[in-house]
Amino acid sequence: MTMTDPVADMLTRLRNANSAFHDSVEMPSSKLKVRVADILKSEGYIADYREEDATVGKKLIIELKFGPQRERSLAGLRRISKPGLRVYAKSTNLPHVLGGLGIAILSTSSGLLTDRQAAKKGVGGEVLAYVW
């Protein structure tokens, strides 16, 4: 069975594992998912990620991050641009998530960037997701 929206599947798996207090979550890997995981790690929302060989292709394993009293570092994830309705943002009108406390992940001509990185580079693009 083919998947129409692999990024939405990734975000849903992360959201479900986070709400169930799992330590890690597995999913099929792709370049886009690895780059999203890289952004989440650099922004401090997840502890780590790695790729392993699976029976078919590769799988991406993401280690979730929790505080000392097991409080979640990842409060929420929302998919913005969907296959049925693409959402784009100009470089002059980039989204701000929770007044700058969260991040927006954008797919730009310079690769996947956060809203702050896109503002520095002066580029716009497709708004993939909001993370807070």
PDB file of C-alpha atoms in Angstrom:
ATOM      1  CA  MET A   1       0.000   0.000   0.000  1.00  0.00           C
ATOM      2  CA  THR A   2       1.377   3.399  -0.899  1.00  0.00           C
ATOM      3  CA  MET A   3       1.366   6.254   1.543  1.00  0.00           C
ATOM      4  CA  THR A   4       0.032   9.600   0.352  1.00  0.00           C
ATOM      5  CA  ASP A   5       1.646  11.763   3.031  1.00  0.00           C
ATOM      6  CA  PRO A   6       4.779  10.275   4.660  1.00  0.00           C
ATOM      7  CA  VAL A   7       5.571  13.463   6.618  1.00  0.00           C
ATOM      8  CA  ALA A   8       2.113  13.454   8.234  1.00  0.00           C
ATOM      9  CA  ASP A   9       2.652   9.778   9.119  1.00  0.00           C
ATOM     10  CA  MET A  10       5.995  10.676  10.737  1.00  0.00           C
ATOM     11  CA  LEU A  11       4.479  13.520  12.764  1.00  0.00           C
ATOM     12  CA  THR A  12       1.561  11.322  13.868  1.00  0.00           C
ATOM     13  CA  ARG A  13       3.914   8.561  15.002  1.00  0.00           C
ATOM     14  CA  LEU A  14       5.966  11.128  16.967  1.00  0.00           C
ATOM     15  CA  ARG A  15       2.839  12.674  18.511  1.00  0.00           C
ATOM     16  CA  ASN A  16       1.437   9.258  19.524  1.00  0.00           C
ATOM     17  CA  ALA A  17       4.731   7.975  20.972  1.00  0.00           C
ATOM     18  CA  ASN A  18       5.237  11.234  22.861  1.00  0.00           C
ATOM     19  CA  SER A  19       1.767  11.164  24.409  1.00  0.00           C
ATOM     20  CA  ALA A  20       2.265   7.508  25.417  1.00  0.00           C
ATOM     21  CA  PHE A  21       5.694   8.337  26.972  1.00  0.00           C
ATOM     22  CA  HIS A  22       7.594   5.901  24.733  1.00  0.00           C
ATOM     23  CA  ASP A  23      11.367   6.241  24.733  1.00  0.00           C
ATOM     24  CA  SER A  24      11.723   5.785  20.980  1.00  0.00           C
ATOM     25  CA  VAL A  25       9.665   5.442  17.814  1.00  0.00           C
ATOM     26  CA  GLU A  26      10.421   3.631  14.524  1.00  0.00           C
ATOM     27  CA  MET A  27       9.272   4.510  11.028  1.00  0.00           C
ATOM     28  CA  PRO A  28      10.322   3.958   7.419  1.00  0.00           C
ATOM     29  CA  SER A  29      13.174   6.299   6.514  1.00  0.00           C
ATOM     30  CA  SER A  30      13.532   8.857   3.726  1.00  0.00           C
ATOM     31  CA  LYS A  31      15.791  11.841   3.097  1.00  0.00           C
ATOM     32  CA  LEU A  32      12.993  14.269   4.002  1.00  0.00           C
ATOM     33  CA  LYS A  33      12.203  12.496   7.298  1.00  0.00           C
ATOM     34  CA  VAL A  34      15.893  12.404   8.253  1.00  0.00           C
ATOM     35  CA  ARG A  35      16.183  16.149   7.592  1.00  0.00           C
ATOM     36  CA  VAL A  36      13.054  16.834   9.695  1.00  0.00           C
ATOM     37  CA  ALA A  37      14.539  14.701  12.504  1.00  0.00           C
ATOM     38  CA  ASP A  38      17.813  16.648  12.161  1.00  0.00           C
ATOM     39  CA  ILE A  39      15.941  19.948  12.607  1.00  0.00           C
ATOM     40  CA  LEU A  40      14.031  18.577  15.624  1.00  0.00           C
ATOM     41  CA  LYS A  41      17.307  17.455  17.208  1.00  0.00           C
ATOM     42  CA  SER A  42      19.116  20.750  16.564  1.00  0.00           C
ATOM     43  CA  GLU A  43      16.178  22.676  18.070  1.00  0.00           C
ATOM     44  CA  GLY A  44      16.165  20.405  21.165  1.00  0.00           C
ATOM     45  CA  TYR A  45      12.805  18.669  20.700  1.00  0.00           C
ATOM     46  CA  ILE A  46      14.185  15.120  20.426  1.00  0.00           C
ATOM     47  CA  ALA A  47      17.205  13.448  22.031  1.00  0.00           C
ATOM     48  CA  ASP A  48      18.649  11.683  18.977  1.00  0.00           C
ATOM     49  CA  TYR A  49      17.862   9.815  15.786  1.00  0.00           C
ATOM     50  CA  ARG A  50      19.534   7.100  13.740  1.00  0.00           C
ATOM     51  CA  GLU A  51      18.989   5.102  10.573  1.00  0.00           C
ATOM     52  CA  GLU A  52      19.180   1.305  10.538  1.00  0.00           C
ATOM     53  CA  ASP A  53      18.816  -1.274   7.798  1.00  0.00           C
ATOM     54  CA  ALA A  54      15.439  -2.972   7.660  1.00  0.00           C
ATOM     55  CA  THR A  55      14.242  -5.989   5.694  1.00  0.00           C
ATOM     56  CA  VAL A  56      13.194  -3.582   2.920  1.00  0.00           C
ATOM     57  CA  GLY A  57      14.955  -0.194   2.770  1.00  0.00           C
ATOM     58  CA  LYS A  58      15.933   1.593   5.964  1.00  0.00           C
ATOM     59  CA  LYS A  59      14.124   2.533   9.144  1.00  0.00           C
ATOM     60  CA  LEU A  60      14.453   5.742  11.116  1.00  0.00           C
ATOM     61  CA  ILE A  61      14.547   5.434  14.900  1.00  0.00           C
ATOM     62  CA  ILE A  62      13.905   8.613  16.882  1.00  0.00           C
ATOM     63  CA  GLU A  63      14.749   8.793  20.601  1.00  0.00           C
ATOM     64  CA  LEU A  64      12.310  11.080  22.407  1.00  0.00           C
ATOM     65  CA  LYS A  65      13.472  13.585  25.001  1.00  0.00           C
ATOM     66  CA  PHE A  66      11.958  13.970  28.460  1.00  0.00           C
ATOM     67  CA  GLY A  67      12.784  16.169  31.469  1.00  0.00           C
ATOM     68  CA  PRO A  68      13.891  14.990  34.935  1.00  0.00           C
ATOM     69  CA  GLN A  69      10.281  14.495  36.129  1.00  0.00           C
ATOM     70  CA  ARG A  70       9.385  12.835  32.783  1.00  0.00           C
ATOM     71  CA  GLU A  71       7.846  16.014  31.356  1.00  0.00           C
ATOM     72  CA  ARG A  72       7.702  16.141  27.571  1.00  0.00           C
ATOM     73  CA  SER A  73      10.021  18.436  25.639  1.00  0.00           C
ATOM     74  CA  LEU A  74       7.787  18.080  22.566  1.00  0.00           C
ATOM     75  CA  ALA A  75       4.440  19.708  23.385  1.00  0.00           C
ATOM     76  CA  GLY A  76       2.810  19.583  19.962  1.00  0.00           C
ATOM     77  CA  LEU A  77       3.185  18.927  16.231  1.00  0.00           C
ATOM     78  CA  ARG A  78       0.861  20.046  13.463  1.00  0.00           C
ATOM     79  CA  ARG A  79       1.065  19.304   9.743  1.00  0.00           C
ATOM     80  CA  ILE A  80       0.261  22.489   7.810  1.00  0.00           C
ATOM     81  CA  SER A  81       0.773  21.890   4.094  1.00  0.00           C
ATOM     82  CA  LYS A  82      -1.042  18.744   2.964  1.00  0.00           C
ATOM     83  CA  PRO A  83      -1.203  16.975  -0.419  1.00  0.00           C
ATOM     84  CA  GLY A  84      -4.725  18.344  -0.943  1.00  0.00           C
ATOM     85  CA  LEU A  85      -3.895  21.905   0.088  1.00  0.00           C
ATOM     86  CA  ARG A  86      -0.347  23.207  -0.178  1.00  0.00           C
ATOM     87  CA  VAL A  87       0.518  26.190   2.022  1.00  0.00           C
ATOM     88  CA  TYR A  88       3.316  28.549   1.027  1.00  0.00           C
ATOM     89  CA  ALA A  89       4.880  31.489   2.843  1.00  0.00           C
ATOM     90  CA  LYS A  90       6.744  34.407   1.312  1.00  0.00           C
ATOM     91  CA  SER A  91      10.047  35.525   2.786  1.00  0.00           C
ATOM     92  CA  THR A  92       8.339  38.727   3.947  1.00  0.00           C
ATOM     93  CA  ASN A  93       5.476  36.883   5.657  1.00  0.00           C
ATOM     94  CA  LEU A  94       6.953  33.851   7.458  1.00  0.00           C
ATOM     95  CA  PRO A  95       4.825  32.186  10.174  1.00  0.00           C
ATOM     96  CA  HIS A  96       5.586  32.608  13.885  1.00  0.00           C
ATOM     97  CA  VAL A  97       4.583  29.664  16.092  1.00  0.00           C
ATOM     98  CA  LEU A  98       3.427  30.616  19.603  1.00  0.00           C
ATOM     99  CA  GLY A  99       4.949  34.080  19.248  1.00  0.00           C
ATOM    100  CA  GLY A 100       8.392  32.670  18.488  1.00  0.00           C
ATOM    101  CA  LEU A 101       8.457  29.916  21.148  1.00  0.00           C
ATOM    102  CA  GLY A 102       7.864  27.157  18.588  1.00  0.00           C
ATOM    103  CA  ILE A 103       9.276  26.580  15.129  1.00  0.00           C
ATOM    104  CA  ALA A 104       7.839  26.278  11.649  1.00  0.00           C
ATOM    105  CA  ILE A 105       9.584  23.822   9.315  1.00  0.00           C
ATOM    106  CA  LEU A 106       9.749  25.118   5.747  1.00  0.00           C
ATOM    107  CA  SER A 107      10.782  23.410   2.537  1.00  0.00           C
ATOM    108  CA  THR A 108      12.740  26.062   0.630  1.00  0.00           C
ATOM    109  CA  SER A 109      15.038  26.197  -2.367  1.00  0.00           C
ATOM    110  CA  SER A 110      17.888  26.049   0.188  1.00  0.00           C
ATOM    111  CA  GLY A 111      16.574  22.794   1.698  1.00  0.00           C
ATOM    112  CA  LEU A 112      14.527  22.283   4.860  1.00  0.00           C
ATOM    113  CA  LEU A 113      14.859  25.256   7.225  1.00  0.00           C
ATOM    114  CA  THR A 114      13.212  26.591  10.349  1.00  0.00           C
ATOM    115  CA  ASP A 115      11.334  29.875  10.157  1.00  0.00           C
ATOM    116  CA  ARG A 116      14.247  31.731  11.777  1.00  0.00           C
ATOM    117  CA  GLN A 117      16.819  30.269   9.375  1.00  0.00           C
ATOM    118  CA  ALA A 118      14.580  31.130   6.403  1.00  0.00           C
ATOM    119  CA  ALA A 119      14.211  34.707   7.671  1.00  0.00           C
ATOM    120  CA  LYS A 120      18.015  35.039   7.939  1.00  0.00           C
ATOM    121  CA  LYS A 121      18.501  33.722   4.404  1.00  0.00           C
ATOM    122  CA  GLY A 122      15.582  35.750   3.085  1.00  0.00           C
ATOM    123  CA  VAL A 123      13.787  32.798   1.477  1.00  0.00           C
ATOM    124  CA  GLY A 124      10.222  31.520   1.590  1.00  0.00           C
ATOM    125  CA  GLY A 125       8.740  28.159   0.741  1.00  0.00           C
ATOM    126  CA  GLU A 126       6.230  25.479   1.618  1.00  0.00           C
ATOM    127  CA  VAL A 127       5.253  25.375   5.299  1.00  0.00           C
ATOM    128  CA  LEU A 128       5.507  21.684   6.247  1.00  0.00           C
ATOM    129  CA  ALA A 129       4.763  21.700   9.971  1.00  0.00           C
ATOM    130  CA  TYR A 130       4.565  23.646  13.220  1.00  0.00           C
ATOM    131  CA  VAL A 131       6.414  22.286  16.270  1.00  0.00           C
ATOM    132  CA  TRP A 132       6.146  23.610  19.821  1.00  0.00           C
TER     133      TRP A 132
END
